[in-house]
Short mmCIF file of C-alpha atoms and ligand atoms in Angstrom, two decimals:
data_model
loop_
_atom_site.label_atom_id
_atom_site.label_comp_id
_atom_site.label_asym_id
_atom_site.label_seq_id
_atom_site.Cartn_x
_atom_site.Cartn_y
_atom_site.Cartn_z
CA MET A 1 -8.67 -63.54 1.69
CA GLN A 2 -9.30 -60.19 3.33
CA ILE A 3 -10.29 -59.52 6.70
CA TRP A 4 -14.19 -60.07 7.02
CA SER A 5 -16.01 -57.97 9.52
CA HIS A 6 -19.61 -58.32 9.26
CA LYS A 7 -21.54 -60.50 11.56
CA HIS A 8 -24.71 -59.77 9.83
CA ILE A 9 -25.40 -58.89 6.17
CA HIS A 10 -28.38 -56.43 5.79
CA SER A 11 -27.35 -54.51 2.70
CA LEU A 12 -24.35 -53.64 0.21
CA ALA A 13 -24.47 -50.02 1.51
CA ASN A 14 -21.56 -50.82 3.85
CA PHE A 15 -19.55 -53.32 1.71
CA SER A 16 -15.90 -52.20 0.91
CA ILE A 17 -14.19 -53.00 -2.26
CA GLU A 18 -12.33 -55.77 -0.04
CA ASP A 19 -15.64 -57.28 0.92
CA TYR A 20 -16.77 -57.40 -2.41
CA GLN A 21 -13.52 -59.09 -3.41
CA SER A 22 -13.68 -61.69 -0.76
CA VAL A 23 -17.13 -62.77 -1.83
CA PHE A 24 -16.14 -62.75 -5.50
CA GLU A 25 -12.79 -64.85 -4.93
CA LEU A 26 -14.60 -67.31 -2.84
CA ALA A 27 -17.44 -67.73 -5.18
CA ASN A 28 -14.98 -68.32 -8.06
CA ARG A 29 -12.90 -71.05 -6.03
CA PHE A 30 -16.47 -72.76 -5.21
CA ASP A 31 -17.22 -72.51 -9.03
CA ALA A 32 -14.01 -74.13 -9.91
CA LEU A 33 -14.34 -76.87 -7.51
CA LYS A 34 -17.83 -77.56 -9.21
CA ASN A 35 -16.62 -77.39 -12.39
CA ALA A 36 -13.91 -79.82 -11.45
CA GLY A 37 -16.52 -82.37 -10.44
CA THR A 38 -16.46 -81.62 -6.60
CA LYS A 39 -20.10 -80.34 -5.74
CA LYS A 40 -19.94 -80.99 -2.17
CA ILE A 41 -17.56 -79.80 0.42
CA PRO A 42 -17.28 -80.22 4.09
CA ALA A 43 -16.48 -76.61 4.86
CA LEU A 44 -19.74 -75.96 7.14
CA GLN A 45 -20.14 -79.46 8.58
CA GLY A 46 -21.64 -79.17 11.76
CA THR A 47 -23.12 -75.88 11.48
CA LEU A 48 -26.86 -75.04 10.72
CA VAL A 49 -28.24 -72.83 8.19
CA THR A 50 -32.12 -71.92 8.87
CA SER A 51 -34.03 -70.25 6.21
CA LEU A 52 -37.02 -68.05 7.29
CA PHE A 53 -38.97 -66.82 4.30
CA PHE A 54 -41.90 -64.86 5.31
CA GLU A 55 -42.42 -63.97 1.49
CA PRO A 56 -42.46 -66.43 -1.70
CA SER A 57 -39.32 -67.14 -3.33
CA THR A 58 -38.02 -69.68 -5.89
CA ARG A 59 -34.65 -68.55 -6.69
CA THR A 60 -33.24 -67.21 -3.44
CA LYS A 61 -34.73 -69.62 -1.02
CA ASN A 62 -33.82 -72.88 -3.01
CA SER A 63 -30.25 -71.53 -3.80
CA PHE A 64 -29.27 -70.63 -0.35
CA GLU A 65 -30.73 -74.00 0.77
CA LEU A 66 -28.54 -75.70 -2.04
CA ALA A 67 -25.28 -73.29 -1.09
CA ALA A 68 -25.68 -74.50 2.43
CA LYS A 69 -26.00 -78.26 1.44
CA ARG A 70 -23.13 -77.88 -0.85
CA LEU A 71 -21.06 -76.71 2.24
CA SER A 72 -22.42 -79.70 4.13
CA ALA A 73 -24.26 -77.57 6.73
CA ASP A 74 -27.47 -78.74 8.17
CA VAL A 75 -30.53 -76.89 6.58
CA GLN A 76 -33.64 -76.18 8.48
CA THR A 77 -36.83 -74.46 6.52
CA PHE A 78 -39.69 -72.78 7.93
CA ALA A 79 -43.17 -72.60 6.26
CA PRO A 80 -45.17 -69.34 7.47
CA SER A 81 -48.64 -70.96 7.02
CA SER A 82 -47.73 -74.09 9.26
CA SER A 83 -45.86 -72.27 11.81
CA SER A 84 -46.91 -70.78 15.18
CA LEU A 85 -46.88 -67.30 13.48
CA THR A 86 -50.73 -68.61 13.00
CA LYS A 87 -51.18 -68.58 16.59
CA GLY A 88 -49.79 -65.11 17.13
CA GLU A 89 -46.00 -65.60 17.63
CA THR A 90 -44.28 -62.60 16.39
CA ILE A 91 -41.52 -62.73 13.70
CA ILE A 92 -38.82 -61.51 16.24
CA ASP A 93 -39.74 -64.31 18.77
CA THR A 94 -39.73 -66.81 15.69
CA ALA A 95 -36.03 -65.76 14.85
CA ILE A 96 -35.06 -65.98 18.68
CA THR A 97 -36.75 -69.35 18.82
CA TYR A 98 -34.64 -70.81 15.75
CA SER A 99 -31.53 -69.11 17.29
CA ALA A 100 -32.34 -71.07 20.33
CA MET A 101 -32.20 -74.16 18.49
CA GLY A 102 -28.70 -73.27 17.59
CA ALA A 103 -29.06 -71.65 13.75
CA ASP A 104 -25.66 -70.40 12.80
CA THR A 105 -27.19 -68.36 10.20
CA LEU A 106 -30.73 -67.13 9.73
CA VAL A 107 -31.40 -66.19 5.98
CA ILE A 108 -34.54 -64.18 6.24
CA ARG A 109 -36.92 -62.71 3.59
CA HIS A 110 -39.70 -60.32 4.82
CA ALA A 111 -41.96 -57.83 3.30
CA SER A 112 -40.96 -55.20 5.73
CA SER A 113 -37.95 -52.89 5.04
CA TYR A 114 -35.13 -52.89 7.53
CA ILE A 115 -36.78 -55.90 9.58
CA THR A 116 -33.49 -57.64 9.69
CA PHE A 117 -31.85 -54.77 11.58
CA GLU A 118 -34.39 -55.10 14.33
CA ILE A 119 -33.90 -59.02 14.50
CA ALA A 120 -30.29 -58.57 14.56
CA LYS A 121 -30.56 -55.94 17.38
CA LYS A 122 -32.77 -58.10 19.41
CA LEU A 123 -30.50 -61.28 19.12
CA ASP A 124 -27.25 -59.49 19.68
CA ALA A 125 -28.79 -58.13 22.89
CA LEU A 126 -29.27 -61.60 24.05
CA ASN A 127 -25.68 -62.52 23.08
CA SER A 128 -26.71 -64.68 20.42
CA LYS A 129 -23.93 -65.98 18.01
CA THR A 130 -26.58 -66.34 15.13
CA SER A 131 -25.78 -64.17 12.01
CA ILE A 132 -28.53 -62.64 9.88
CA LEU A 133 -28.64 -62.83 6.20
CA ASN A 134 -30.82 -60.47 4.45
CA ALA A 135 -32.56 -62.39 1.61
CA GLY A 136 -34.82 -59.44 0.75
CA ASP A 137 -36.48 -57.16 2.94
CA GLY A 138 -39.38 -54.85 1.55
CA LEU A 139 -38.01 -52.20 -0.64
CA HIS A 140 -34.67 -51.81 1.16
CA SER A 141 -32.20 -54.53 -0.09
CA HIS A 142 -31.47 -57.76 -1.77
CA PRO A 143 -27.74 -58.10 -1.18
CA SER A 144 -27.21 -61.67 -2.61
CA GLN A 145 -28.95 -60.77 -5.75
CA GLY A 146 -26.98 -57.60 -6.08
CA LEU A 147 -23.84 -59.63 -5.68
CA LEU A 148 -24.66 -62.32 -7.88
CA ASP A 149 -25.82 -59.75 -10.72
CA ILE A 150 -22.34 -57.83 -10.35
CA TYR A 151 -20.59 -61.14 -10.23
CA THR A 152 -22.35 -62.10 -13.58
CA LEU A 153 -21.64 -58.92 -15.29
CA ILE A 154 -17.86 -58.95 -14.39
CA LYS A 155 -17.50 -62.64 -15.56
CA PHE A 156 -19.20 -61.47 -18.66
CA PHE A 157 -17.23 -58.26 -19.34
CA SER A 158 -13.76 -60.10 -18.29
CA LYS A 159 -14.44 -63.28 -20.10
CA ASN A 160 -15.00 -65.28 -17.10
CA SER A 161 -11.83 -64.12 -15.23
CA LEU A 162 -12.67 -61.92 -12.32
CA ARG A 163 -11.44 -58.26 -12.94
CA PRO A 164 -13.96 -56.02 -11.28
CA GLU A 165 -12.40 -53.10 -12.61
CA VAL A 166 -13.86 -53.82 -16.21
CA LEU A 167 -17.11 -52.23 -14.83
CA ASN A 168 -15.33 -48.85 -14.48
CA SER A 169 -17.18 -46.27 -16.72
CA LYS A 170 -19.62 -48.97 -18.07
CA LYS A 171 -23.20 -47.55 -18.59
CA ILE A 172 -25.59 -50.03 -17.07
CA LEU A 173 -29.31 -49.36 -17.77
CA ILE A 174 -31.85 -50.43 -15.21
CA ILE A 175 -35.29 -50.42 -16.80
CA GLY A 176 -38.69 -50.36 -14.88
CA ASP A 177 -40.01 -50.20 -11.56
CA VAL A 178 -37.05 -49.18 -9.55
CA ASN A 179 -38.94 -47.53 -6.84
CA HIS A 180 -40.33 -50.73 -5.35
CA SER A 181 -37.38 -52.83 -6.32
CA ARG A 182 -34.83 -53.97 -3.42
CA VAL A 183 -32.74 -55.75 -6.26
CA ALA A 184 -32.33 -52.27 -7.93
CA ARG A 185 -31.09 -50.50 -4.76
CA SER A 186 -28.58 -53.21 -4.15
CA ASN A 187 -27.39 -53.19 -7.83
CA LEU A 188 -26.96 -49.53 -7.47
CA TRP A 189 -24.71 -49.75 -4.28
CA ALA A 190 -22.69 -52.83 -5.83
CA LEU A 191 -22.23 -51.56 -9.41
CA THR A 192 -21.29 -47.80 -8.61
CA ALA A 193 -18.81 -49.03 -6.08
CA PHE A 194 -16.69 -50.21 -9.14
CA GLY A 195 -17.24 -47.17 -11.22
CA ALA A 196 -20.25 -48.09 -13.32
CA ASP A 197 -22.36 -45.53 -14.30
CA ILE A 198 -26.02 -46.16 -14.13
CA ILE A 199 -29.05 -44.95 -16.25
CA LEU A 200 -32.28 -45.44 -14.56
CA CYS A 201 -35.09 -45.59 -17.27
CA GLY A 202 -38.83 -45.75 -16.66
CA PRO A 203 -41.92 -43.36 -15.97
CA LYS A 204 -42.01 -40.88 -13.02
CA THR A 205 -44.22 -43.13 -10.97
CA LEU A 206 -41.94 -45.85 -10.90
CA ILE A 207 -38.55 -43.75 -10.83
CA PRO A 208 -39.13 -40.65 -8.72
CA ASP A 209 -36.51 -37.89 -9.26
CA GLU A 210 -35.30 -38.54 -5.74
CA PHE A 211 -33.02 -41.40 -7.18
CA ASN A 212 -30.90 -38.59 -8.29
CA ASN A 213 -29.91 -38.26 -4.65
CA PHE A 214 -29.74 -41.96 -3.69
CA PHE A 215 -26.19 -41.85 -2.28
CA LYS A 216 -26.93 -38.54 -0.45
CA THR A 217 -29.81 -39.95 1.40
CA PRO A 218 -28.56 -40.91 4.96
CA ALA A 219 -28.60 -44.54 5.25
CA PRO A 220 -30.72 -45.87 8.33
CA ASN A 221 -29.26 -47.61 11.39
CA GLN A 222 -25.67 -45.84 11.30
CA ILE A 223 -24.63 -47.68 8.19
CA LYS A 224 -21.62 -46.03 6.71
CA ASP A 225 -20.35 -46.14 3.18
CA PRO A 226 -16.86 -47.00 3.06
CA ILE A 227 -16.30 -46.39 -0.94
CA LYS A 228 -14.60 -43.05 -1.56
CA SER A 229 -15.76 -42.54 -4.95
CA ARG A 230 -19.13 -43.88 -6.81
CA GLY A 231 -20.03 -44.08 -10.39
CA SER A 232 -23.01 -41.95 -11.24
CA ILE A 233 -26.83 -42.11 -11.50
CA THR A 234 -28.99 -40.50 -14.21
CA ILE A 235 -32.63 -40.89 -14.89
CA SER A 236 -34.30 -41.11 -18.43
CA ARG A 237 -37.83 -41.47 -19.45
CA SER A 238 -36.82 -42.47 -23.17
CA LEU A 239 -36.25 -46.19 -23.34
CA GLU A 240 -35.01 -45.73 -27.01
CA GLU A 241 -32.45 -43.09 -26.14
CA SER A 242 -31.20 -45.06 -22.98
CA ILE A 243 -30.57 -48.10 -25.12
CA THR A 244 -28.10 -46.43 -27.39
CA LYS A 245 -26.02 -45.50 -24.48
CA ALA A 246 -25.86 -48.73 -22.65
CA ASP A 247 -23.12 -51.47 -22.12
CA ALA A 248 -25.51 -53.77 -20.21
CA ILE A 249 -29.15 -53.82 -19.32
CA ILE A 250 -30.86 -54.99 -16.13
CA VAL A 251 -34.61 -55.13 -16.73
CA LEU A 252 -36.95 -55.38 -13.48
CA ARG A 253 -40.33 -56.93 -12.86
CA LEU A 254 -43.43 -54.74 -12.10
CA GLN A 255 -43.88 -55.24 -8.37
CA LYS A 256 -47.60 -55.05 -8.19
CA GLU A 257 -47.68 -56.75 -4.84
CA ARG A 258 -45.53 -53.55 -3.41
CA MET A 259 -47.60 -50.71 -5.17
CA LYS A 260 -49.99 -49.11 -2.69
CA GLU A 261 -51.57 -47.18 -5.41
CA ASN A 262 -52.56 -47.44 -9.04
CA LEU A 263 -49.08 -45.97 -10.71
CA LEU A 264 -49.58 -46.99 -14.33
CA SER A 265 -52.62 -46.14 -16.55
CA SER A 266 -52.43 -49.75 -17.65
CA ILE A 267 -49.88 -52.52 -18.02
CA ASN A 268 -50.40 -52.44 -21.55
CA SER A 269 -49.21 -48.91 -21.88
CA TYR A 270 -46.32 -49.36 -19.55
CA SER A 271 -45.39 -52.35 -22.13
CA LEU A 272 -45.74 -50.23 -25.08
CA ASP A 273 -43.33 -47.69 -23.74
CA TYR A 274 -40.82 -49.67 -21.68
CA CYS A 275 -40.82 -53.62 -22.66
CA LEU A 276 -37.44 -54.51 -23.89
CA ASN A 277 -37.85 -56.46 -27.24
CA ALA A 278 -35.66 -57.18 -29.99
CA GLU A 279 -36.61 -54.25 -32.18
CA ARG A 280 -35.74 -51.94 -29.35
CA LEU A 281 -32.52 -53.89 -28.50
CA SER A 282 -31.27 -53.30 -32.24
CA LEU A 283 -30.90 -49.73 -31.56
CA ASN A 284 -27.75 -50.48 -29.76
CA SER A 285 -24.91 -51.78 -32.08
CA LYS A 286 -23.28 -54.21 -29.67
CA GLU A 287 -24.23 -57.49 -28.51
CA ILE A 288 -24.94 -56.25 -25.02
CA PRO A 289 -25.86 -58.43 -21.86
CA ILE A 290 -29.35 -58.66 -20.56
CA LEU A 291 -30.13 -59.51 -17.01
CA HIS A 292 -33.40 -59.81 -15.06
CA PRO A 293 -33.40 -61.04 -11.54
CA GLY A 294 -36.66 -62.96 -12.02
CA PRO A 295 -39.23 -64.13 -11.73
CA ILE A 296 -40.05 -62.59 -15.18
CA ASN A 297 -43.31 -61.46 -16.91
CA ARG A 298 -42.80 -62.35 -20.36
CA GLY A 299 -44.36 -59.84 -22.61
CA ILE A 300 -44.65 -57.04 -19.99
CA GLU A 301 -41.19 -55.86 -19.21
CA ILE A 302 -39.03 -58.18 -21.57
CA SER A 303 -40.16 -60.09 -24.71
CA SER A 304 -40.21 -64.05 -24.96
CA GLU A 305 -38.08 -63.70 -27.90
CA LEU A 306 -35.19 -61.99 -25.98
CA VAL A 307 -35.42 -64.38 -22.98
CA ASP A 308 -35.62 -67.60 -25.20
CA GLU A 309 -33.36 -66.54 -28.19
CA TYR A 310 -31.01 -63.63 -27.40
CA PRO A 311 -27.73 -65.40 -26.96
CA ASN A 312 -26.39 -62.57 -24.40
CA CYS A 313 -29.58 -62.84 -22.06
CA LEU A 314 -27.74 -64.02 -18.95
CA ILE A 315 -30.89 -64.91 -16.76
CA ASN A 316 -29.77 -68.46 -16.44
CA ASN A 317 -26.18 -67.58 -15.70
CA GLN A 318 -27.52 -65.19 -12.84
CA VAL A 319 -29.48 -68.31 -11.34
CA ALA A 320 -26.41 -70.34 -11.73
CA ASN A 321 -24.10 -67.63 -10.34
CA GLY A 322 -26.48 -67.41 -7.31
CA ILE A 323 -25.18 -70.78 -5.87
CA PRO A 324 -21.39 -70.07 -5.47
CA ILE A 325 -22.14 -66.49 -4.26
CA ARG A 326 -24.41 -67.59 -1.58
CA MET A 327 -21.89 -70.41 -0.54
CA ALA A 328 -19.55 -67.70 -0.34
CA LEU A 329 -21.64 -65.36 1.85
CA LEU A 330 -22.70 -68.24 4.17
CA TYR A 331 -18.94 -69.31 4.44
CA LEU A 332 -17.87 -65.88 5.18
CA LEU A 333 -20.34 -65.28 8.04
CA GLN A 334 -19.44 -68.53 9.68
CA LYS A 335 -15.65 -68.85 9.34
CA HIS A 336 -14.55 -65.30 9.54
CA ASN A 337 -16.55 -63.87 12.22
CA LYS A 338 -17.22 -66.25 15.14
N1 CP B 401 -34.83 -62.62 -7.61
C1 CP B 401 -35.34 -63.39 -6.60
O1 CP B 401 -35.39 -62.82 -5.70
O2 CP B 401 -36.42 -64.26 -7.01
P1 CP B 401 -37.07 -65.12 -6.14
O3 CP B 401 -38.21 -64.26 -5.62
O4 CP B 401 -37.56 -66.31 -6.60
O5 CP B 401 -36.24 -65.49 -4.85
#
């Protein structure tokens, strides 16, 4: 096990290769234990994991809670609509309250980008021992999703062993609404750290040209990128051309809840140009893997046929891999850092 130096996890922008390896190795060990019949271990007995989800979630919230239970932590959940938020309590005061109850880790999802930095800063100033684990903040970051996506791809390409170097020079095509996607941003940090080259494909309204400079834009909150050399990012507007080059595809959902203006002439016209279906996929001669972070909108960004029948559609693998990856994150924050 490498040295783990993060008290909080806000993003993958400051993850080193050793950080990724620590997460993957632990996740693999938890996975092996589960496959050998040991689903629950006492690793985090006596600790408290609190999930503060201010935005809806099926996968992330439930798999973090399951991950915590599998590590024997106590789990506390929070429902915004029946909480004191309705009486005017702020998000930061809500976090302070749960920290005062003894939360060892607050797993936070919120619609505001960078809010986890603000919460962590406030708690640290109060000398709180609570760790913050970002479960998705606005457009900014969804680190556990980025980690489970790359873990899924590494396992696919290295035939269930753990050789992240298999991603070097692989062309990963990310299709769709990149601009509103914290998942895509986390994928960019994670995949390029291991030398993968990214093709972003979609209309200009969803993938502005600024993504060419993604790694040159200074990261907020003094985050430093420890990776010396990253894979490339290119932008394409042609799905057909991009598919022919891809070694793997990540399809994104149109995130209408984050669009402040009408960015598409219609959903139908978007699907005509960018929905991934079997006919388009057949332009690629290999049986390449397809990922989607979920939730999926069938027939809009991906066809039902691919989701249900394509053997290398890895959506359910992503969900399953989310549990050991989140167990690893909860464990590392608790055991390697207090
Ligand atoms: N991928 C993802 O974040 O899904 P949920 O919104 O269901 O958590």
